[in-house]
CSV table of C-alpha atoms in Angstrom, one decimal:
chain,number,residue,atom,x,y,z
A,93,UNK,CA,0.1,-0.2,0.0
A,94,UNK,CA,3.4,2.6,0.7
A,95,UNK,CA,4.0,2.2,-2.7
A,96,UNK,CA,1.6,2.4,-5.1
A,97,UNK,CA,1.3,5.7,-2.1
A,98,UNK,CA,4.4,6.6,-3.1
A,99,UNK,CA,4.4,5.7,-6.4
A,100,UNK,CA,0.6,8.9,-6.7
A,101,UNK,CA,3.1,11.3,-5.0
A,102,UNK,CA,5.8,11.2,-7.6
A,103,UNK,CA,3.4,11.7,-10.6
A,104,UNK,CA,1.2,14.5,-9.6
A,105,UNK,CA,4.5,17.0,-7.6
A,106,UNK,CA,5.9,15.4,-11.5
A,107,UNK,CA,2.8,17.1,-12.2
A,108,UNK,CA,2.7,20.5,-10.5
A,109,UNK,CA,4.4,23.3,-12.6
A,110,UNK,CA,7.3,25.5,-10.6
A,111,UNK,CA,6.4,28.6,-9.9
A,112,UNK,CA,8.5,31.9,-12.2
A,113,UNK,CA,11.4,33.1,-11.5
A,114,UNK,CA,11.5,36.1,-9.8
A,115,UNK,CA,14.5,37.4,-11.5
A,116,UNK,CA,14.9,41.1,-12.4
A,117,UNK,CA,14.5,42.1,-16.5
A,118,UNK,CA,14.1,44.7,-18.4
A,119,UNK,CA,9.9,43.9,-18.1
A,120,UNK,CA,9.8,43.9,-14.5
A,121,UNK,CA,10.4,41.7,-11.3
A,122,UNK,CA,8.8,38.2,-12.1
A,123,UNK,CA,5.1,39.8,-13.2
A,124,UNK,CA,5.0,42.6,-11.3
A,125,UNK,CA,5.9,45.1,-13.8
A,126,UNK,CA,6.2,48.9,-14.1
A,127,UNK,CA,2.6,50.7,-14.7
A,128,UNK,CA,0.5,48.6,-12.5
A,129,UNK,CA,-1.1,49.7,-9.6
A,130,UNK,CA,-0.1,49.3,-6.0
A,131,UNK,CA,-3.2,46.7,-5.4
A,132,UNK,CA,-1.8,44.8,-8.3
A,133,UNK,CA,1.2,44.7,-7.0
A,134,UNK,CA,0.6,43.4,-3.7
A,135,UNK,CA,-1.8,40.4,-4.9
A,136,UNK,CA,1.1,39.4,-7.8
A,137,UNK,CA,3.9,39.7,-4.3
A,138,UNK,CA,1.6,37.7,-2.1
A,139,UNK,CA,2.9,40.1,1.2
A,140,UNK,CA,1.5,43.4,2.6
A,141,UNK,CA,3.5,46.3,1.3
A,142,UNK,CA,4.7,49.0,3.4
A,143,UNK,CA,6.5,52.8,3.4
A,144,UNK,CA,9.5,52.5,4.7
A,145,UNK,CA,8.5,54.5,7.1
A,146,UNK,CA,5.4,52.4,8.1
A,147,UNK,CA,2.9,55.3,7.3
A,148,UNK,CA,0.4,56.4,4.6
A,149,UNK,CA,1.8,55.6,1.5
A,150,UNK,CA,1.9,58.4,-0.4
A,151,UNK,CA,0.1,58.2,-4.2
A,152,UNK,CA,2.5,61.2,-5.8
A,153,UNK,CA,5.7,59.4,-4.8
A,154,UNK,CA,6.9,56.9,-2.4
A,155,UNK,CA,8.9,53.5,-1.9
A,156,UNK,CA,6.7,51.0,-1.2
A,157,UNK,CA,9.0,46.9,0.8
A,158,UNK,CA,7.2,44.2,0.7
A,159,UNK,CA,6.8,42.8,4.1
A,160,UNK,CA,8.0,39.5,3.3
A,161,UNK,CA,9.2,36.7,0.9
A,162,UNK,CA,10.8,40.0,-1.7
A,163,UNK,CA,14.2,40.4,0.3
A,164,UNK,CA,15.7,43.6,-0.3
A,165,UNK,CA,12.7,44.4,-3.5
A,166,UNK,CA,11.3,48.4,-3.4
A,167,UNK,CA,8.7,49.7,-5.4
A,168,UNK,CA,8.3,53.4,-6.9
A,169,UNK,CA,5.4,54.7,-7.0
A,170,UNK,CA,4.4,57.4,-9.0
A,171,UNK,CA,1.0,58.5,-8.7
A,172,UNK,CA,-0.7,55.2,-8.2
A,173,UNK,CA,1.0,53.8,-10.2
A,174,UNK,CA,4.5,51.3,-9.9
A,175,UNK,CA,7.3,52.9,-12.1
A,176,UNK,CA,10.2,51.6,-10.9
A,177,UNK,CA,11.4,48.2,-8.4
A,178,UNK,CA,14.0,48.3,-7.1
A,179,UNK,CA,17.0,44.8,-5.6
A,180,UNK,CA,19.9,46.0,-2.8
A,181,UNK,CA,20.6,42.5,-1.3
A,182,UNK,CA,22.1,39.4,-3.3
A,183,UNK,CA,19.1,37.1,-2.8
A,184,UNK,CA,17.8,38.6,-6.8
A,185,UNK,CA,19.6,38.3,-10.2
A,186,UNK,CA,18.4,39.6,-13.5
A,187,UNK,CA,17.8,37.6,-16.1
A,188,UNK,CA,21.1,37.0,-16.8
A,189,UNK,CA,22.7,36.0,-13.9
A,190,UNK,CA,24.1,39.8,-12.6
A,191,UNK,CA,23.7,40.3,-9.2
A,192,UNK,CA,24.0,42.7,-6.3
A,193,UNK,CA,28.1,42.4,-5.6
A,194,UNK,CA,28.7,41.5,-9.1
A,195,UNK,CA,31.8,43.6,-9.6
A,196,UNK,CA,31.8,46.5,-13.0
A,197,UNK,CA,33.3,44.3,-15.0
A,198,UNK,CA,31.4,41.6,-15.1
A,199,UNK,CA,28.9,43.7,-16.2
A,200,UNK,CA,31.1,45.5,-18.9
A,201,UNK,CA,31.8,41.9,-20.1
A,202,UNK,CA,28.5,40.0,-20.5
A,203,UNK,CA,26.9,43.7,-21.8
A,204,UNK,CA,29.7,44.6,-23.5
A,205,UNK,CA,28.5,48.4,-25.8
A,206,UNK,CA,24.9,47.6,-24.8
A,207,UNK,CA,25.5,49.1,-21.9
A,208,UNK,CA,25.3,53.2,-21.9
A,209,UNK,CA,27.3,54.4,-18.9
A,210,UNK,CA,26.8,57.4,-17.3
A,211,UNK,CA,29.4,59.0,-14.3
A,212,UNK,CA,27.8,58.1,-10.7
A,213,UNK,CA,26.3,61.8,-9.2
A,214,UNK,CA,27.0,61.4,-5.9
A,215,UNK,CA,30.7,59.3,-6.3
A,216,UNK,CA,33.2,61.0,-8.4
A,217,UNK,CA,34.5,56.6,-8.5
A,218,UNK,CA,30.6,55.1,-9.5
A,219,UNK,CA,29.2,54.6,-12.2
A,220,UNK,CA,25.5,53.7,-13.2
A,221,UNK,CA,25.0,51.7,-16.6
A,222,UNK,CA,21.6,51.2,-18.3
A,223,UNK,CA,20.5,48.8,-20.2
A,224,UNK,CA,18.0,50.1,-22.4
A,225,UNK,CA,15.5,47.2,-25.0
A,226,UNK,CA,15.4,48.9,-28.3
A,227,UNK,CA,11.6,50.9,-27.4
A,228,UNK,CA,14.2,52.6,-24.5
A,229,UNK,CA,10.3,52.7,-23.0
A,230,UNK,CA,12.4,49.9,-20.2
A,231,UNK,CA,15.5,49.1,-18.5
A,232,UNK,CA,17.8,48.2,-16.6
A,233,UNK,CA,19.8,50.2,-14.4
A,234,UNK,CA,23.2,49.3,-12.5
A,235,UNK,CA,24.2,51.5,-10.2
A,236,UNK,CA,28.6,51.1,-9.2
A,237,UNK,CA,30.1,51.6,-6.5
A,238,UNK,CA,33.9,51.0,-5.4
A,239,UNK,CA,33.4,48.7,-8.8
A,240,UNK,CA,31.0,46.8,-7.3
A,241,UNK,CA,27.1,46.7,-7.6
A,242,UNK,CA,25.1,48.1,-5.0
A,243,UNK,CA,22.0,48.4,-6.9
A,244,UNK,CA,19.2,47.0,-9.4
A,245,UNK,CA,16.7,49.2,-11.0
A,246,UNK,CA,14.1,48.0,-13.0
A,247,UNK,CA,11.1,50.0,-14.8
A,248,UNK,CA,10.9,53.0,-17.5
A,249,UNK,CA,12.4,56.3,-17.0
A,250,UNK,CA,12.4,56.0,-13.5
A,251,UNK,CA,15.2,54.9,-13.3
A,252,UNK,CA,17.0,57.0,-14.7
A,253,UNK,CA,15.5,59.0,-11.0
A,254,UNK,CA,18.8,59.7,-8.5
A,255,UNK,CA,17.0,61.2,-5.2
A,256,UNK,CA,13.2,59.3,-4.8
A,257,UNK,CA,11.0,60.4,-7.9
A,258,UNK,CA,13.3,63.7,-8.5
């Protein structure tokens, strides 16, 4: 009897599809994409979202953080919609495998001439590496300080912003 139950369990386990990976792409973070409302993003993340100060959200401009399950992830909200998703821990990677902590040189080798590189606004030795979709409406930004990726952003043009929503 136990052998039959184990065989049935093995068949059922093989038929269950794995959840999509939570990776950063030019389109967003897993199923969370720029343009979503806060309730839509909350539903897709499967957890409560809160501001850094645990205050009510300013719908004009604020940053939200998942209460659980998504370490290091933040959502920038402008006019009530998600515009940018950020990752500041190595827990989350891009589809190509880049993580916070990777070297600037490894990112350059991986993407080559596709990268648009700008000087960091506050660090003379820092840089921003941008990787845009052909349409340039969405992209990924790698913030590099001290030769290492410290934050990865994905989203619309808002990934160019360096001081919140400004």
